[in-house]
Coordinates of C-alpha atoms and ligand atoms in Angstrom, one line a residue:
X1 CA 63.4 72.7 117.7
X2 CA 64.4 75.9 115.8
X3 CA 63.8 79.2 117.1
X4 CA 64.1 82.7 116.2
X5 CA 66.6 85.3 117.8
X6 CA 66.9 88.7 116.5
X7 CA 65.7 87.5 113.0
X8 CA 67.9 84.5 112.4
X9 CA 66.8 80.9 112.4
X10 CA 69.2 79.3 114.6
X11 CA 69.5 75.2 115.0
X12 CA 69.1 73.0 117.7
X13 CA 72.2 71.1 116.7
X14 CA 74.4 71.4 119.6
X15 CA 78.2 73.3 118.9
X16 CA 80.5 70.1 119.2
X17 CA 84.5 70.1 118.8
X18 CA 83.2 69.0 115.0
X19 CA 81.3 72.5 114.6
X20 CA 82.2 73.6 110.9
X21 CA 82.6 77.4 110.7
X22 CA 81.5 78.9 107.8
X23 CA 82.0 83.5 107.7
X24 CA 81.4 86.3 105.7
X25 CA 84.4 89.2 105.9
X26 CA 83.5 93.1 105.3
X27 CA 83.3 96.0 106.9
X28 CA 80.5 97.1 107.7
X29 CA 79.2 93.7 108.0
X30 CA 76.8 93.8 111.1
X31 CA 73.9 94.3 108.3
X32 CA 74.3 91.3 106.2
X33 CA 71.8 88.6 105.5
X34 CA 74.4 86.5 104.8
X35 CA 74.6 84.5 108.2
X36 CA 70.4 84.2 108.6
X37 CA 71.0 82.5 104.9
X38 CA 73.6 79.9 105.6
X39 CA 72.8 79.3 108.8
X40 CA 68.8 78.5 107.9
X41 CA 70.7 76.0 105.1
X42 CA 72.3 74.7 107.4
X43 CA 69.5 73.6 109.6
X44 CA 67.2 72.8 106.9
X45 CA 69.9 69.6 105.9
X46 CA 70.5 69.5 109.6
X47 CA 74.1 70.2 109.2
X48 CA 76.4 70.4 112.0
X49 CA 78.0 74.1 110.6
X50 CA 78.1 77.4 111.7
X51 CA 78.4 80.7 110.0
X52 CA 79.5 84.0 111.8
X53 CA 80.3 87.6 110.4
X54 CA 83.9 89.3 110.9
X55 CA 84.1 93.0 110.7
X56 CA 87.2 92.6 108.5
X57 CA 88.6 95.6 106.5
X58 CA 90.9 95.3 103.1
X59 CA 94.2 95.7 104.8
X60 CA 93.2 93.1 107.5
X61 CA 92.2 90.5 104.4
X62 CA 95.7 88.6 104.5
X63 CA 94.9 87.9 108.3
X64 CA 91.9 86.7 107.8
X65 CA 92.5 84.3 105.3
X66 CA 95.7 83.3 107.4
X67 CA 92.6 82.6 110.3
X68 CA 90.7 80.6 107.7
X69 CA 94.1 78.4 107.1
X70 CA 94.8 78.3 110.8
X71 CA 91.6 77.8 112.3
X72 CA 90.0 75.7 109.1
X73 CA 87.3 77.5 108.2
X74 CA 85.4 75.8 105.7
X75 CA 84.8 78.6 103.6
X76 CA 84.2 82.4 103.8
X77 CA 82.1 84.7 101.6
X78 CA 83.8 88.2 101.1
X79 CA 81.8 91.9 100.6
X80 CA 83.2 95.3 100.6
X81 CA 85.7 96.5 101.3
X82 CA 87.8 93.0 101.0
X83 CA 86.7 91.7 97.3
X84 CA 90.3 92.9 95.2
X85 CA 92.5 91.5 98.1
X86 CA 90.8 88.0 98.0
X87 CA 91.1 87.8 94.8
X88 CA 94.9 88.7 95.1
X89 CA 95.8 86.6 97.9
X90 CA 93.9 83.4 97.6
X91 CA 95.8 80.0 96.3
X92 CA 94.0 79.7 92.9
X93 CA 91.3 81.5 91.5
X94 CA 87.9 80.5 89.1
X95 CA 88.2 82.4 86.0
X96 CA 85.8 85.1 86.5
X97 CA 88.1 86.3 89.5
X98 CA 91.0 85.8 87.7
X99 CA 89.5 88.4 84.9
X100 CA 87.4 90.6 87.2
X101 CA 90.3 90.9 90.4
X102 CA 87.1 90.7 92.6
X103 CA 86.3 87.1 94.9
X104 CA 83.2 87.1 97.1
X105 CA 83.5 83.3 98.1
X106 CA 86.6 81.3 99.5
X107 CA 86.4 77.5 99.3
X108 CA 89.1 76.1 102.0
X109 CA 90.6 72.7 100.8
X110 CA 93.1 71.4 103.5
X111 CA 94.7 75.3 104.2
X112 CA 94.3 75.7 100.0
X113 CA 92.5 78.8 99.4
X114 CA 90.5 79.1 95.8
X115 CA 88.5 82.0 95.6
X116 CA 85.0 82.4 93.0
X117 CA 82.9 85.1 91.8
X118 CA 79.2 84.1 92.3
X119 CA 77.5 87.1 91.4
X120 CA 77.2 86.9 88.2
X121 CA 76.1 82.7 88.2
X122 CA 73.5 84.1 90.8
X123 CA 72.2 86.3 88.3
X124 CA 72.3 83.7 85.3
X125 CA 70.3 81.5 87.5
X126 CA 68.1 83.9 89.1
X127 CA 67.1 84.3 84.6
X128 CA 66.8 80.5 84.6
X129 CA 64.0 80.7 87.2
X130 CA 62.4 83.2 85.6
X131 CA 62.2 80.2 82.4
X132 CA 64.8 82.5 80.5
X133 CA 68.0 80.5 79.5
X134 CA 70.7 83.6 78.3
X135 CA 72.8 81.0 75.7
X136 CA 72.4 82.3 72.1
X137 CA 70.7 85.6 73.3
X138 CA 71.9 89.3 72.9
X139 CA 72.5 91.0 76.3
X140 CA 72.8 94.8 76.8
X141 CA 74.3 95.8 80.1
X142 CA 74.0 99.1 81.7
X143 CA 77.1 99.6 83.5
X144 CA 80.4 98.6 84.2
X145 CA 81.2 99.0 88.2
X146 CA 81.7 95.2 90.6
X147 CA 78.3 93.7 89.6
X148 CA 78.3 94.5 86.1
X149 CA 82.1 92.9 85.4
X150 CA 81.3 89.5 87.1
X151 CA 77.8 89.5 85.2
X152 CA 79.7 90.6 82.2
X153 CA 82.4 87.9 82.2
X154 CA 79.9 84.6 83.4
X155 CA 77.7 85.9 80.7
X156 CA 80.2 85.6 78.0
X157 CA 81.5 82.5 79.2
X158 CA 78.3 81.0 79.7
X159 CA 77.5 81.0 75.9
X160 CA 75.6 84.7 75.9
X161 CA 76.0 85.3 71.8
X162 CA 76.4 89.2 72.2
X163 CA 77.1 91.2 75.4
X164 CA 77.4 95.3 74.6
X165 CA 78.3 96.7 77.9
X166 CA 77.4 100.7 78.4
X167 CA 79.5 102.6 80.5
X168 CA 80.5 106.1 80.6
X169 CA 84.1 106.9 80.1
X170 CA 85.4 106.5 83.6
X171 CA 88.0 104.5 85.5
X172 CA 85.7 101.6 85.4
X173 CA 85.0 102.4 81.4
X174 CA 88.6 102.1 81.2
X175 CA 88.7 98.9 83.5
X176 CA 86.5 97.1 81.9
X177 CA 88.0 97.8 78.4
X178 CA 90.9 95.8 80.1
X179 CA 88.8 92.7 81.5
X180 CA 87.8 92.2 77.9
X181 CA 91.0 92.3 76.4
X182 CA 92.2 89.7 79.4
X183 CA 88.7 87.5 78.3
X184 CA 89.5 87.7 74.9
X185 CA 92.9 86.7 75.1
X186 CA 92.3 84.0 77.9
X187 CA 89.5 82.5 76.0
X188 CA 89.4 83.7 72.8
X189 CA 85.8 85.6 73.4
X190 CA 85.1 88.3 70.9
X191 CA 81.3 88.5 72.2
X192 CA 81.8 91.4 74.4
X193 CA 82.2 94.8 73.3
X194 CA 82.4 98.1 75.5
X195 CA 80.4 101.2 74.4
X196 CA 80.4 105.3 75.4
X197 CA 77.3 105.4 77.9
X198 CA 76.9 109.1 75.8
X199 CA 76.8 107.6 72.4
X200 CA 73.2 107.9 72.2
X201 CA 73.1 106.0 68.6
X202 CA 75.1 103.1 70.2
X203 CA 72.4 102.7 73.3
X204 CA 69.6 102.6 71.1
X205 CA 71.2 100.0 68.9
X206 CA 72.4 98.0 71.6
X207 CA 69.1 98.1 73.4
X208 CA 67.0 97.6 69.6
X209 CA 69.5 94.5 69.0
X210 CA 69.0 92.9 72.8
X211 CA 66.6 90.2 74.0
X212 CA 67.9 90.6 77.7
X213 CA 68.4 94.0 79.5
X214 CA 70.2 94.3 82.4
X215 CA 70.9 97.4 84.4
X216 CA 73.9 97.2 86.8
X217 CA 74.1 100.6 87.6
X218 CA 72.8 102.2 90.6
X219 CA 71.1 104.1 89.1
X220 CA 67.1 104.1 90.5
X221 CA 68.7 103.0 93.7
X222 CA 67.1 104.6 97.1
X223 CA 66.7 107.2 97.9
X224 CA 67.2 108.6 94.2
X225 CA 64.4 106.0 93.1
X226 CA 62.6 107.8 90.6
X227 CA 66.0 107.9 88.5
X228 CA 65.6 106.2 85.1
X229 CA 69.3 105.2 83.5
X230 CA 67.6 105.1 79.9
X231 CA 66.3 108.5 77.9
X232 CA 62.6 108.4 78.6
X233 CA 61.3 108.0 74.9
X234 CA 63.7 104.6 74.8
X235 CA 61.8 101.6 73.4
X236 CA 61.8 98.6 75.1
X237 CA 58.7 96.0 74.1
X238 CA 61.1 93.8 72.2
X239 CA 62.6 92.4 75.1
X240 CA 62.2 88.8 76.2
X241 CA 63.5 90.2 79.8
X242 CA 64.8 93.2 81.6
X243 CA 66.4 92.8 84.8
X244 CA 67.0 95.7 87.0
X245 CA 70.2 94.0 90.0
X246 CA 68.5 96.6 92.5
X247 CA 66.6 95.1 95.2
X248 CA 65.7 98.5 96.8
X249 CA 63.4 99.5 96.0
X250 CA 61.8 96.0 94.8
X251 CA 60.4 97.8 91.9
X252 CA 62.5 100.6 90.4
X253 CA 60.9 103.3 87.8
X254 CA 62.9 101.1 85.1
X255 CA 60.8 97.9 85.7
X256 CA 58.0 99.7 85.8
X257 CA 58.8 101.2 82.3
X258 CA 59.8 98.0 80.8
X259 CA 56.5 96.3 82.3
X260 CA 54.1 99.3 80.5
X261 CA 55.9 98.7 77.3
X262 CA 55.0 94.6 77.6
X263 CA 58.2 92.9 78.6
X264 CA 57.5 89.8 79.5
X265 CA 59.4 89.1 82.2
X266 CA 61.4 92.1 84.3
X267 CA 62.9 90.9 87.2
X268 CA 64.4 93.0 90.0
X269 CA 67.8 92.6 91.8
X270 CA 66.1 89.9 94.7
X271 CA 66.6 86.8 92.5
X272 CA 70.4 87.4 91.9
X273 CA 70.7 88.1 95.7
X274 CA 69.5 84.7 96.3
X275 CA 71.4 82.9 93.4
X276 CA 74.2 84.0 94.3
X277 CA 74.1 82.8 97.8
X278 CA 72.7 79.5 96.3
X279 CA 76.2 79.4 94.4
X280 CA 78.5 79.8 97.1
X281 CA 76.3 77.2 99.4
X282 CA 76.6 74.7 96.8
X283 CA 80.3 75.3 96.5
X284 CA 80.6 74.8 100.2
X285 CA 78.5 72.1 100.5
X286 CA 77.9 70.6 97.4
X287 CA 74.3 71.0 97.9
X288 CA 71.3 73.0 96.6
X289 CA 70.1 76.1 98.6
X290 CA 66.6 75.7 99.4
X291 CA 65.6 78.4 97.8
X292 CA 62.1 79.0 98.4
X293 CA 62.0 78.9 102.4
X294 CA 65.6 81.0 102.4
X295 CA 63.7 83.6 100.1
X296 CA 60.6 83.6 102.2
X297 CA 62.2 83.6 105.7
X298 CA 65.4 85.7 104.8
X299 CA 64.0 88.1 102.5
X300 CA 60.8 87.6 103.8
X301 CA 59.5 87.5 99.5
X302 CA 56.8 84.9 98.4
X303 CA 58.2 81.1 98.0
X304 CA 58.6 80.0 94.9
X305 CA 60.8 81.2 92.3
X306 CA 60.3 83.3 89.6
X307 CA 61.5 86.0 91.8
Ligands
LIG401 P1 79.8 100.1 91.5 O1 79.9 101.4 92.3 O2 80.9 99.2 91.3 O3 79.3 100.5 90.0 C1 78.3 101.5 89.8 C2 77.9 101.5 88.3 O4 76.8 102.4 88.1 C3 79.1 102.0 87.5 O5 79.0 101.4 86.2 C4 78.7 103.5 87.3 O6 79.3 104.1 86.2 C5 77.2 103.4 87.1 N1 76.6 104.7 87.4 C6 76.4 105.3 88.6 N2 75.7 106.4 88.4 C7 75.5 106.6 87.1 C8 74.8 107.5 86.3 N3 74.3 108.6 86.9 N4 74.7 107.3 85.0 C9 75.3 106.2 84.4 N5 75.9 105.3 85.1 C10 76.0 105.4 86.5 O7 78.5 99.4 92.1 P2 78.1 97.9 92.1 O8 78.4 97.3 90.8 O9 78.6 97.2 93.4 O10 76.5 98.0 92.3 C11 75.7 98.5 91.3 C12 74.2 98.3 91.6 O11 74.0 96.9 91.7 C13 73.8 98.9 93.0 O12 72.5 99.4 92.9 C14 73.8 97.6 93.9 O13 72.9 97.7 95.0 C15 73.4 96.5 93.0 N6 73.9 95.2 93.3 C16 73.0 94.2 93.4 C17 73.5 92.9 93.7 C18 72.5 91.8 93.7 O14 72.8 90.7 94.2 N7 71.2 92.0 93.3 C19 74.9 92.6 93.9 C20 75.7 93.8 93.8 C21 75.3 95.0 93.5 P3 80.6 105.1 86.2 O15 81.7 104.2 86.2 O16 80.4 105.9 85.0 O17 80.5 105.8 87.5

């Protein structure tokens, strides 16, 4: 029977010599959900995998994918500080890494490493539960740090007709400017265009011409949660969705904006946490997440999405 230690559902299949191993690499890692998740998947198909965290540093990266190789890890999800030297050092690479430079999921085929991007699919699909499909829509999105490019970039490729991305004019202002160029000239996309964050008549046309909202800043982020990343007066009740990537707090000030003005759906940063994860499962499994009882145990949310 399953049973709980220190938070995590853990299965009553015994470890064998056939035990899969399944990780995440970061540093600090000691915090993440990420093994409660996988390892409740796991048991719910009734799996005989595992799936640990490794404290694992940047500059420690090309040992730990050696370890994958060596000790045939299935596959490995990466967080900070690792993301850029994944991306550099796996075998092949899914587009969005290839554009972005950032991998959060390794897929091990045989010692071949290809490394993926789910963040930004998570998000997608955390929208698609929420009944919102993003083809043919107009998408402003605040910011331009890790999240934002990955949502940027599956956005675009995912048939988004418009996505203006606000950011002010630093390195990742200048960064992104380059991701688009690589986009455009990789796939021929002209549906993305970077604006000045201080351009006040560009973010109110941006926001006036979107039907979906997203901000990836971190801005209302605790503690600082009373932080709005839009001028106050900013009009909002043409949206079909806003969706704020911050999970804490579950609410920020900017849903609660968007909710008084009579979005229909504003969603907060829980969903894409989820998706995500359902990405990466599938890729390592080839099975679907079960969403519901990872959300309600993990995250400890209500079943059921819309998130
Ligand atoms: P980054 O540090 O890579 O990017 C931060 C972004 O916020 C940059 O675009 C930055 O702009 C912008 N920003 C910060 N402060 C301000 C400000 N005062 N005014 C305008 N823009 C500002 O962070 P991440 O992309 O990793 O994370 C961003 C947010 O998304 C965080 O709140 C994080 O918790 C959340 N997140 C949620 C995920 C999910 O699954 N739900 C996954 C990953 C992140 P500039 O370049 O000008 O500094």
């Amino acid at each position: 029977m399953p049973h709980e230690m220190n938070g995590s559902p853990v299965s009553g299949l015994p470890i064998s010599g056939h035990t899969a191993l399944y990780a995440i690499f970061g540093s600090p890692v000691a915090h993440s959900l990420s093994p409660a998740m996988y390892n409740l998947c796991f048991e719910h198909y009734g799996l005989d995998a595992r799936y640990l965290a490794f404290d694992v540093g940047a500059s420690d990266m090309a040992r730990a994918l050696d370890a994958m190789r060596l000790f045939r890890l299935r596959g490995a999800n990466v967080t900070m500080p690792g993301k850029q030297a994944a991306a550099r050092l796996v075998d092949e690479r899914s587009l969005v890494v290839e554009i972005t430079g950032a991998c959060n999921t390794i897929v091990n085929r045989d010692g071949y490493l290809t490394g993926h991007c789910t963040d930004g699919a998570g998000l997608i699909a955390a929208l698609r539960a929420g009944g919102i499909d993003i083809r043919g829509r107009r998408i402003a999105l605040l910011g331009a740090g890790g999240a934002a490019a990955a949502i940027m970039v599956q956005c675009a490729t995912d048939g988004a007709a418009q996505v203006d991305v606000l950011n002010r004019r630093s390195a990742r202002y200048k960064a992104a400017g380059r991701m688009i160029e690589r986009l455009s000239e990789r796939q021929g996309t002209r549906s993305v265009a970077l604006h000045d964050w201080a351009d006040q008549t560009a973010l109110r046309s941006c926001i006036a011409a979107a039907d979906i909202l997203i901000n990836a800043t971190s801005v209302g982020m605790a503690p600082a949660s009373d932080a709005v990343p839009l001028p106050p007066a900013c009009r909002l009740g043409h949206l079909t969705a806003l969706v704020d990537i911050i999970y804490n707090p579950a609410e920020t000030a900017l849903m609660r904006m968007a909710r008084h003005q009579g979005v229909p759906t504003v969603l907060n940063g829980y969903g894409m946490l989820l998706y995500q994860g359902a990405a990466a499962f599938r890729l390592f499994t080839g099975l679907d997440m079960p969403v519901s009882r990872v959300a309600e145990t993990v995250f400890g949310l209500d079943p059921g999405p819309p998130l």
